[in-house]
XYZ file of C-alpha atoms in Angstrom:
358
model
C -37.007 10.410 32.453
C -33.747 11.834 32.304
C -33.812 15.889 31.659
C -30.735 16.555 29.352
C -31.073 19.522 29.458
C -30.800 20.351 33.247
C -28.078 18.312 33.585
C -26.563 20.476 30.332
C -27.190 23.212 33.319
C -25.674 21.813 36.266
C -21.703 22.552 34.527
C -19.947 24.070 37.046
C -16.913 25.331 34.700
C -14.243 23.940 36.197
C -12.730 22.386 32.967
C -11.856 18.994 34.327
C -13.477 17.970 30.530
C -11.160 20.920 28.864
C -8.313 18.856 30.005
C -9.121 15.212 28.804
C -10.098 16.550 25.463
C -8.302 15.184 23.226
C -10.329 17.915 20.254
C -9.302 20.249 22.305
C -5.565 19.264 23.498
C -4.521 19.553 19.355
C -7.227 22.001 18.185
C -6.057 24.650 21.375
C -9.877 26.115 20.266
C -12.273 27.291 23.051
C -15.444 27.082 20.917
C -14.307 22.678 20.490
C -14.691 21.446 24.254
C -17.164 19.212 25.760
C -18.256 22.438 27.998
C -19.143 23.835 24.277
C -20.963 21.221 23.212
C -23.434 20.726 25.709
C -24.305 24.191 25.925
C -25.486 24.260 22.267
C -28.400 21.308 23.735
C -30.963 24.161 23.939
C -30.409 26.176 21.321
C -31.089 23.265 19.341
C -33.947 21.614 20.445
C -35.066 24.630 19.832
C -33.886 23.989 16.264
C -32.400 27.767 15.604
C -28.757 28.332 13.929
C -25.998 27.847 14.879
C -22.235 28.757 13.626
C -20.341 27.347 11.074
C -17.660 26.784 14.982
C -20.510 25.656 16.647
C -22.497 22.895 13.884
C -18.532 21.803 14.012
C -17.937 21.214 17.824
C -21.246 19.046 17.677
C -19.368 16.856 15.258
C -15.786 17.212 16.896
C -16.000 14.650 19.219
C -15.146 10.791 19.663
C -17.798 9.977 21.928
C -14.585 9.013 23.791
C -15.785 8.675 27.175
C -12.654 11.334 28.863
C -15.533 13.880 29.190
C -18.098 11.770 31.595
C -14.805 10.364 33.250
C -13.461 13.508 34.641
C -16.304 15.051 35.536
C -17.542 16.083 39.164
C -21.184 16.599 38.567
C -22.369 13.775 36.878
C -23.122 14.812 33.311
C -23.682 12.483 30.254
C -21.937 14.461 28.083
C -21.585 11.410 25.563
C -25.204 11.519 25.389
C -26.043 14.555 25.327
C -23.822 15.144 22.588
C -25.783 12.010 20.815
C -28.142 14.117 21.802
C -27.890 16.782 19.802
C -26.486 15.109 16.588
C -29.888 12.702 16.604
C -32.019 16.256 16.348
C -29.939 17.506 14.037
C -30.243 14.772 11.010
C -34.309 15.140 11.942
C -34.069 18.622 11.269
C -31.909 17.486 7.972
C -28.528 19.236 9.426
C -25.903 16.714 10.108
C -23.202 16.526 7.961
C -23.556 14.954 4.301
C -21.239 12.448 5.089
C -22.257 11.498 8.435
C -25.826 10.915 6.198
C -24.124 9.012 3.541
C -22.318 6.704 5.777
C -24.948 5.617 8.316
C -26.783 4.742 5.065
C -23.626 2.685 3.362
C -24.618 0.450 7.191
C -28.118 0.506 6.810
C -28.539 -0.277 3.466
C -24.939 -1.872 2.474
C -23.866 -3.574 5.827
C -20.751 -1.353 6.048
C -19.178 1.735 6.588
C -17.097 3.019 4.022
C -15.684 1.992 1.104
C -16.998 -1.805 1.061
C -17.761 -3.522 -0.771
C -19.231 -6.778 1.916
C -19.098 -9.315 -0.853
C -15.015 -9.440 0.229
C -15.817 -9.439 4.380
C -14.485 -13.029 3.725
C -11.335 -12.997 2.084
C -9.638 -13.109 5.355
C -10.318 -17.117 5.000
C -7.694 -18.925 4.151
C -7.797 -22.876 3.800
C -5.991 -23.743 6.898
C -8.304 -22.290 9.103
C -10.791 -24.852 10.978
C -13.780 -23.288 10.883
C -17.164 -25.335 11.226
C -20.153 -25.572 9.240
C -22.203 -25.234 12.763
C -21.620 -24.483 16.345
C -23.129 -22.632 19.398
C -19.536 -20.450 19.561
C -19.406 -18.404 16.467
C -16.853 -15.522 15.412
C -17.044 -11.661 14.439
C -14.247 -10.510 12.611
C -15.821 -6.814 12.314
C -15.755 -4.493 10.032
C -12.480 -3.055 10.004
C -10.924 -6.645 10.436
C -12.009 -8.454 8.008
C -11.628 -5.226 5.040
C -8.350 -3.603 6.691
C -6.307 -6.089 9.382
C -7.348 -10.346 7.834
C -4.075 -10.855 10.687
C -6.150 -10.132 13.187
C -9.026 -12.902 12.288
C -7.233 -15.103 11.577
C -5.032 -15.323 14.471
C -8.011 -15.652 15.867
C -9.033 -18.525 14.247
C -5.726 -20.272 14.690
C -5.532 -19.777 18.672
C -9.611 -21.279 19.173
C -8.652 -23.824 16.650
C -4.868 -24.223 19.296
C -7.172 -24.811 21.750
C -9.610 -26.856 20.658
C -12.229 -24.107 19.869
C -14.039 -24.735 16.576
C -15.918 -21.713 15.676
C -18.303 -21.263 12.654
C -18.488 -18.177 10.765
C -21.374 -15.606 10.724
C -22.372 -16.163 6.646
C -24.372 -13.123 7.083
C -22.392 -10.776 9.066
C -22.580 -6.846 9.089
C -21.713 -3.937 10.436
C -22.561 -3.561 14.926
C -23.806 -0.540 13.626
C -22.064 1.511 16.777
C -21.491 4.932 13.517
C -24.951 4.866 13.581
C -25.733 5.252 17.553
C -23.043 7.642 18.253
C -24.551 9.716 15.232
C -27.702 10.066 17.471
C -29.614 7.051 14.626
C -31.141 5.408 17.231
C -34.859 4.264 15.411
C -32.710 2.679 12.814
C -29.792 0.939 15.245
C -33.135 -0.259 17.106
C -33.700 -2.108 14.069
C -30.976 -2.592 12.520
C -29.777 -4.695 15.862
C -33.516 -6.282 15.397
C -32.688 -8.680 12.743
C -28.643 -8.697 13.730
C -29.752 -10.357 17.027
C -32.354 -12.168 14.980
C -30.023 -13.622 12.552
C -27.499 -14.545 15.014
C -29.882 -16.357 17.842
C -31.874 -18.337 14.512
C -27.821 -19.706 13.833
C -28.324 -21.211 17.603
C -25.458 -19.427 18.230
C -24.925 -19.537 22.294
C -21.833 -17.514 21.817
C -20.283 -14.441 19.892
C -16.649 -13.997 20.125
C -15.473 -10.381 18.913
C -11.855 -9.679 17.556
C -13.886 -5.791 18.380
C -13.497 -3.776 20.772
C -16.861 -1.407 19.534
C -18.506 -4.091 18.864
C -18.070 -5.540 22.036
C -19.945 -3.043 23.768
C -22.179 -2.184 20.867
C -24.058 -6.101 20.391
C -23.305 -6.604 24.202
C -24.576 -3.973 26.051
C -25.563 -1.274 23.573
C -28.281 -3.549 22.109
C -29.900 -3.812 25.430
C -30.369 -0.897 25.321
C -32.187 -0.346 22.119
C -35.040 -2.366 22.545
C -33.146 -5.942 21.455
C -30.813 -7.565 24.799
C -29.307 -11.518 22.621
C -29.955 -14.431 24.151
C -26.123 -15.022 23.437
C -23.484 -14.284 25.678
C -21.143 -11.991 23.415
C -17.096 -12.484 24.721
C -14.252 -9.803 23.712
C -11.510 -12.085 22.369
C -8.990 -11.668 24.413
C -10.593 -12.312 27.619
C -11.076 -15.386 25.744
C -7.512 -15.792 24.796
C -6.824 -14.725 28.902
C -9.216 -17.935 29.772
C -7.341 -20.516 27.482
C -3.730 -19.252 28.405
C -4.879 -19.974 32.624
C -6.269 -23.146 31.992
C -3.297 -24.076 29.850
C -5.287 -24.282 26.689
C -2.917 -21.978 24.856
C 0.849 -21.972 26.495
C 2.741 -18.082 25.119
C 6.604 -18.865 25.331
C 8.659 -16.501 27.136
C 9.999 -13.288 24.864
C 12.129 -10.057 26.212
C 11.600 -6.957 25.101
C 8.906 -4.465 25.680
C 6.784 -2.845 23.873
C 4.299 0.445 23.397
C -0.026 -0.222 24.858
C -2.283 2.126 24.046
C -5.644 1.389 24.999
C -9.206 0.917 23.817
C -11.753 3.520 24.234
C -14.322 1.942 24.761
C -12.401 -0.757 27.389
C -10.814 1.951 28.626
C -12.428 0.630 32.197
C -11.226 -2.821 31.521
C -8.064 -2.983 30.610
C -6.224 -4.813 33.022
C -6.883 -8.310 30.721
C -4.602 -6.759 27.572
C -1.703 -6.058 29.714
C -2.152 -9.860 31.863
C -0.955 -11.356 28.154
C 0.930 -9.015 27.047
C 2.866 -9.995 30.264
C 1.780 -13.546 29.784
C 4.215 -13.470 27.180
C 7.299 -11.669 28.246
C 7.085 -8.660 27.105
C 7.708 -5.548 29.365
C 5.012 -2.809 28.714
C 5.705 1.334 28.284
C 2.663 3.243 28.943
C 1.914 5.699 26.596
C -0.546 7.586 28.432
C -1.694 8.270 32.269
C -4.799 6.878 31.372
C -6.413 6.206 27.613
C -6.489 8.609 24.671
C -8.245 8.781 21.590
C -6.452 8.331 18.611
C -8.886 10.238 17.044
C -11.037 8.125 14.466
C -13.522 7.129 15.834
C -17.526 8.489 15.520
C -17.195 10.447 12.252
C -14.463 12.693 13.641
C -12.507 10.758 10.614
C -14.529 10.982 7.981
C -15.552 14.516 8.582
C -12.133 15.905 10.394
C -8.880 14.127 8.697
C -6.526 16.846 9.920
C -7.380 16.821 13.328
C -8.355 13.494 13.851
C -5.103 13.396 12.128
C -3.386 15.433 14.934
C -5.018 13.432 17.751
C -3.407 10.415 16.617
C -0.250 11.719 16.651
C -0.379 11.978 20.159
C -0.126 8.734 20.354
C 2.741 8.135 17.274
C 4.853 10.903 19.183
C 4.390 9.753 22.420
C 5.993 6.446 21.080
C 9.556 5.401 21.748
C 11.951 5.000 18.915
C 11.749 1.211 18.039
C 8.970 -0.734 19.939
C 5.988 -2.029 18.812
C 2.963 -0.332 19.462
C 0.271 -2.980 20.800
C -3.196 -2.565 20.740
C -6.380 -3.847 20.907
C -8.948 -1.564 18.580
C -8.641 -2.579 14.553
C -9.895 0.965 14.179
C -6.612 2.518 15.767
C -4.269 0.460 14.350
C -5.973 0.946 10.956
C -6.536 4.788 11.432
C -3.111 5.020 12.881
C -0.779 2.704 10.854
C -2.768 6.034 7.455
C -1.266 8.664 9.906
C 1.968 7.605 10.609
C 4.802 8.962 8.234
C 8.350 6.962 7.503
C 9.777 4.728 8.955
C 6.322 3.855 9.635
C 6.370 2.251 13.343
C 5.383 -1.602 13.357
C 1.750 -1.777 14.858
C 0.305 -4.593 16.225
C -3.002 -6.189 17.674
C -2.115 -8.632 20.463
C -3.907 -12.100 19.357
C -1.372 -11.757 16.572
C 1.552 -10.902 18.966
C -0.338 -14.188 21.209
C -0.312 -16.192 17.654
C 3.444 -15.228 16.863
C 4.119 -15.844 20.489
C 2.029 -19.089 21.194
C 1.789 -21.007 17.624
């Protein structure tokens, strides 16, 4: 078994994690650093009292993974943060909002103030959806409730390629928030029930629009003990394949768009660029590498001001007049909510591709 305390103790204090952490960038506070986070593990395991700043620091992390990527001694910093949150939850010390969101996912199948009865309000009569198929589409919570145009564009593009997917009548939140916050036993049970249901529908391929859903269902569920027997496909990967085969033929245009990457797919970001280039757009890179939007893992509900400042790292780098292109619905939701006036145009690649193809 991996000894996380030994790994935390192996820190050489090189400060590389401080240079890339979005929380550290916007707070300029030595208390809120990845290095300071992992230094708390031993005290949390012992149930010792934490100062307000120390407690906040554990939850001031989007678990974007930027710190993991640069650590020269390969400390799994985000795993240690997850373990600390797991311990605090077991000790009854996690933030109230975090606990309530976790319960909402487990009881109501949604992470926020959403009504699961309206999950499929995005479905319109022009969409060709099968009652039964080996291919299913899962929009995910943020698409279904906040960006319905992404779901509609996805189905329209699939239909244009003669694909008619079914929907998951009992679609649920994937449970990423549970995993980020150390509720691993509940996440494992949630995963088991959800995968059992999807497999019971005879589904062989599940298409998802959200990078978080893709990572969780496609990779994290196996770590929780319930590996799906179906294939999980990120929608952009499927679109790229359909474009390469000529089943989708986007029209060429001109102009420049600004692209922000999704943290869960920071190491798999070639396909979004290929699709944008296939449409004829030039790409303005906002950052060297990936910089988190600042919303995930509970930062947005627990620390809205800091979350907003992190979002502004993207908005401040955006060239005036450029459309900001995203492929993470949660990023889009967050950035739209914190941007000032006039609001920049923000589009998901699925929507952009539908505009240039249909």
